[in-house]
Amino acid sequence: MKEAIRITGAPSAGPGLDELLVRVARGDQQAFSRVYDAVCGPVLGVVRGVLRDPAQSEEVAQEVLVELWRTAARYQPSRGSALTWTLTLAHRRAVDRVRSAQAAAEREQRAARLGGTPAFDDVVEQVEARLEREQVRRCLRTLTELQRQSVTLAYYRGLAYREVAELLAVPLGTVKTRMRDGLIRLRDCLGVNG
């Protein structure tokens, strides 16, 4: 059968831990040094028991001791011993760290799940785009040679009417007319309203 181990501050002559913590609340740095020496081991032990990770345990223990310095005025000797109060701070801070880590992991998992699923069906989009391209190609084949060349140069190469006319060695008015007629035939072939 295991024996209960009682954690107490290091025995020393002079004021007890409760009185030292009251002095710390008044800003007494020497009192804090003695409180630190008395509670750093037990605080680290409590934190390590919750977190298990040595590096995180040391970090949280340090946070607890800083909190002890800042909030010593909240300690009320009538409600319990200074050591109990300090170890309660340590336990709460360690549990908070565990909960924070759990919440972060859950957020990352949710983000990974949401990031992995596209907002649309990628396969359907690719198939539709391919079918549209095929339909445009089929409709382009129904145009006259001059219409097809004019539309292709203007819309796929980004040339202006004048540039198309120069490239094809055709008058500008002819290119404009052929392009208008070709676009009307494309519209009708593709079934676009307007």
CSV table of C-alpha atoms in Angstrom, one decimal:
chain,number,residue,atom,x,y,z
A,1,MET,CA,0.0,0.0,0.0
A,2,LYS,CA,1.3,3.4,-0.9
A,3,GLU,CA,1.9,6.0,1.7
A,4,ALA,CA,0.5,9.4,1.4
A,5,ILE,CA,3.2,12.0,0.7
A,6,ARG,CA,2.7,15.4,2.2
A,7,ILE,CA,4.1,18.3,0.3
A,8,THR,CA,5.2,21.2,2.4
A,9,GLY,CA,7.5,24.1,2.0
A,10,ALA,CA,11.1,23.7,3.0
A,11,PRO,CA,11.5,24.0,6.8
A,12,SER,CA,13.1,27.3,7.7
A,13,ALA,CA,13.5,29.6,10.6
A,14,GLY,CA,11.4,32.8,10.4
A,15,PRO,CA,8.0,33.5,9.0
A,16,GLY,CA,5.9,30.7,7.4
A,17,LEU,CA,4.8,30.4,3.8
A,18,ASP,CA,1.5,32.1,4.6
A,19,GLU,CA,3.2,35.2,6.1
A,20,LEU,CA,5.7,35.3,3.3
A,21,LEU,CA,2.9,35.3,0.7
A,22,VAL,CA,1.3,38.2,2.5
A,23,ARG,CA,4.6,40.0,2.2
A,24,VAL,CA,4.9,39.2,-1.4
A,25,ALA,CA,1.5,40.9,-1.9
A,26,ARG,CA,3.1,44.0,-0.6
A,27,GLY,CA,5.9,43.7,-3.2
A,28,ASP,CA,8.6,42.2,-0.9
A,29,GLN,CA,11.1,40.6,-3.4
A,30,GLN,CA,13.0,38.8,-0.7
A,31,ALA,CA,9.8,37.2,0.6
A,32,PHE,CA,9.0,36.1,-3.0
A,33,SER,CA,12.5,34.6,-3.3
A,34,ARG,CA,11.8,32.4,-0.2
A,35,VAL,CA,8.3,31.5,-1.5
A,36,TYR,CA,9.8,30.6,-4.8
A,37,ASP,CA,12.3,28.3,-3.2
A,38,ALA,CA,9.6,26.7,-1.1
A,39,VAL,CA,7.0,26.1,-3.8
A,40,CYS,CA,8.8,25.7,-7.2
A,41,GLY,CA,9.4,22.0,-6.8
A,42,PRO,CA,5.8,21.1,-5.7
A,43,VAL,CA,4.4,23.4,-8.5
A,44,LEU,CA,6.5,21.7,-11.1
A,45,GLY,CA,5.4,18.3,-9.8
A,46,VAL,CA,1.7,19.2,-10.0
A,47,VAL,CA,2.0,20.6,-13.4
A,48,ARG,CA,4.1,17.7,-14.7
A,49,GLY,CA,1.5,15.3,-13.4
A,50,VAL,CA,-1.2,17.0,-15.6
A,51,LEU,CA,0.9,17.8,-18.7
A,52,ARG,CA,3.4,15.0,-18.8
A,53,ASP,CA,5.6,17.0,-21.2
A,54,PRO,CA,8.7,18.3,-19.4
A,55,ALA,CA,9.2,21.3,-21.6
A,56,GLN,CA,5.6,22.4,-21.3
A,57,SER,CA,5.6,21.7,-17.6
A,58,GLU,CA,8.5,24.0,-17.0
A,59,GLU,CA,6.9,26.7,-19.1
A,60,VAL,CA,3.6,26.4,-17.2
A,61,ALA,CA,5.3,26.2,-13.8
A,62,GLN,CA,7.1,29.5,-14.7
A,63,GLU,CA,3.8,31.1,-15.6
A,64,VAL,CA,2.3,30.0,-12.3
A,65,LEU,CA,5.2,31.5,-10.3
A,66,VAL,CA,4.8,34.8,-12.3
A,67,GLU,CA,1.1,34.7,-11.6
A,68,LEU,CA,1.9,34.0,-7.9
A,69,TRP,CA,4.0,37.2,-7.8
A,70,ARG,CA,1.3,39.3,-9.6
A,71,THR,CA,-1.8,38.0,-7.7
A,72,ALA,CA,-0.4,37.4,-4.2
A,73,ALA,CA,-2.8,40.0,-2.9
A,74,ARG,CA,-5.7,37.6,-3.8
A,75,TYR,CA,-4.5,35.1,-1.3
A,76,GLN,CA,-6.7,34.9,1.8
A,77,PRO,CA,-5.0,33.0,4.7
A,78,SER,CA,-8.5,32.4,6.3
A,79,ARG,CA,-9.4,30.2,3.3
A,80,GLY,CA,-6.5,27.8,3.3
A,81,SER,CA,-2.7,27.5,3.3
A,82,ALA,CA,-0.5,29.4,0.9
A,83,LEU,CA,0.8,26.1,-0.5
A,84,THR,CA,-2.7,24.8,-1.2
A,85,TRP,CA,-3.6,28.1,-2.9
A,86,THR,CA,-0.4,28.0,-5.0
A,87,LEU,CA,-0.9,24.3,-6.0
A,88,THR,CA,-4.5,25.1,-6.9
A,89,LEU,CA,-3.2,27.9,-9.2
A,90,ALA,CA,-0.7,25.4,-10.7
A,91,HIS,CA,-3.3,22.7,-11.3
A,92,ARG,CA,-5.7,25.1,-12.9
A,93,ARG,CA,-3.1,26.6,-15.2
A,94,ALA,CA,-2.0,23.1,-16.3
A,95,VAL,CA,-5.6,22.0,-17.0
A,96,ASP,CA,-6.1,25.2,-19.0
A,97,ARG,CA,-3.0,24.4,-21.1
A,98,VAL,CA,-4.4,20.9,-21.8
A,99,ARG,CA,-7.8,22.3,-22.8
A,100,SER,CA,-6.2,25.0,-24.9
A,101,ALA,CA,-4.1,22.4,-26.7
A,102,GLN,CA,-7.1,20.1,-27.2
A,103,ALA,CA,-9.1,23.0,-28.6
A,104,ALA,CA,-6.3,24.0,-31.0
A,105,ALA,CA,-6.0,20.4,-32.2
A,106,GLU,CA,-9.7,20.2,-32.8
A,107,ARG,CA,-9.7,23.5,-34.7
A,108,GLU,CA,-6.8,22.2,-36.9
A,109,GLN,CA,-8.7,19.0,-37.6
A,110,ARG,CA,-11.9,20.9,-38.5
A,111,ALA,CA,-9.8,23.2,-40.8
A,112,ALA,CA,-8.1,20.2,-42.4
A,113,ARG,CA,-11.5,18.5,-43.0
A,114,LEU,CA,-13.0,21.7,-44.5
A,115,GLY,CA,-9.8,22.4,-46.5
A,116,GLY,CA,-9.8,18.9,-48.0
A,117,THR,CA,-13.3,19.2,-49.5
A,118,PRO,CA,-13.7,21.5,-52.4
A,119,ALA,CA,-16.6,24.0,-52.4
A,120,PHE,CA,-17.6,22.5,-55.8
A,121,ASP,CA,-17.2,19.2,-57.5
A,122,ASP,CA,-13.9,19.5,-59.4
A,123,VAL,CA,-14.5,16.6,-61.7
A,124,VAL,CA,-17.9,18.0,-62.8
A,125,GLU,CA,-16.3,21.4,-63.4
A,126,GLN,CA,-13.6,19.8,-65.6
A,127,VAL,CA,-16.1,17.7,-67.6
A,128,GLU,CA,-18.3,20.7,-68.2
A,129,ALA,CA,-15.4,22.9,-69.3
A,130,ARG,CA,-14.2,20.1,-71.7
A,131,LEU,CA,-17.7,19.8,-73.1
A,132,GLU,CA,-18.0,23.5,-73.6
A,133,ARG,CA,-14.6,23.6,-75.4
A,134,GLU,CA,-15.7,20.8,-77.7
A,135,GLN,CA,-19.0,22.5,-78.5
A,136,VAL,CA,-17.2,25.8,-79.3
A,137,ARG,CA,-14.7,23.9,-81.6
A,138,ARG,CA,-17.6,22.2,-83.3
A,139,CYS,CA,-19.4,25.5,-83.8
A,140,LEU,CA,-16.2,27.2,-85.1
A,141,ARG,CA,-16.0,24.5,-87.8
A,142,THR,CA,-19.4,25.7,-89.2
A,143,LEU,CA,-18.0,29.2,-90.0
A,144,THR,CA,-16.5,30.2,-93.2
A,145,GLU,CA,-12.7,30.3,-93.3
A,146,LEU,CA,-12.5,34.1,-93.1
A,147,GLN,CA,-15.1,34.2,-90.2
A,148,ARG,CA,-13.2,31.5,-88.3
A,149,GLN,CA,-9.8,33.2,-88.8
A,150,SER,CA,-11.2,36.6,-87.8
A,151,VAL,CA,-12.9,35.3,-84.6
A,152,THR,CA,-9.9,33.2,-83.7
A,153,LEU,CA,-7.4,36.0,-84.1
A,154,ALA,CA,-9.6,38.5,-82.2
A,155,TYR,CA,-10.8,36.4,-79.3
A,156,TYR,CA,-8.0,33.9,-78.8
A,157,ARG,CA,-5.0,36.0,-79.7
A,158,GLY,CA,-6.5,39.4,-78.5
A,159,LEU,CA,-6.0,41.3,-81.8
A,160,ALA,CA,-8.0,44.4,-82.7
A,161,TYR,CA,-10.1,44.6,-85.9
A,162,ARG,CA,-7.3,46.6,-87.6
A,163,GLU,CA,-4.6,44.1,-86.7
A,164,VAL,CA,-6.8,41.2,-87.9
A,165,ALA,CA,-7.4,43.0,-91.2
A,166,GLU,CA,-3.7,43.7,-91.6
A,167,LEU,CA,-2.7,40.1,-90.8
A,168,LEU,CA,-5.3,38.6,-93.2
A,169,ALA,CA,-4.7,41.3,-95.8
A,170,VAL,CA,-8.4,42.0,-96.0
A,171,PRO,CA,-10.2,45.4,-95.8
A,172,LEU,CA,-11.2,46.5,-92.3
A,173,GLY,CA,-14.9,46.7,-93.2
A,174,THR,CA,-14.8,43.1,-94.5
A,175,VAL,CA,-13.2,41.8,-91.3
A,176,LYS,CA,-15.8,43.6,-89.1
A,177,THR,CA,-18.7,42.2,-91.2
A,178,ARG,CA,-17.3,38.7,-91.2
A,179,MET,CA,-16.6,38.8,-87.5
A,180,ARG,CA,-20.1,40.0,-86.7
A,181,ASP,CA,-21.7,37.4,-88.9
A,182,GLY,CA,-19.4,34.7,-87.4
A,183,LEU,CA,-20.3,35.7,-83.9
A,184,ILE,CA,-24.0,35.6,-84.7
A,185,ARG,CA,-23.6,32.1,-86.1
A,186,LEU,CA,-21.6,31.0,-83.1
A,187,ARG,CA,-24.3,32.4,-80.8
A,188,ASP,CA,-27.0,30.5,-82.6
A,189,CYS,CA,-24.9,27.3,-82.7
A,190,LEU,CA,-24.1,27.5,-79.0
A,191,GLY,CA,-27.7,28.2,-78.1
A,192,VAL,CA,-26.9,31.5,-76.3
A,193,ASN,CA,-29.8,33.9,-76.0
A,194,GLY,CA,-29.3,37.6,-76.6
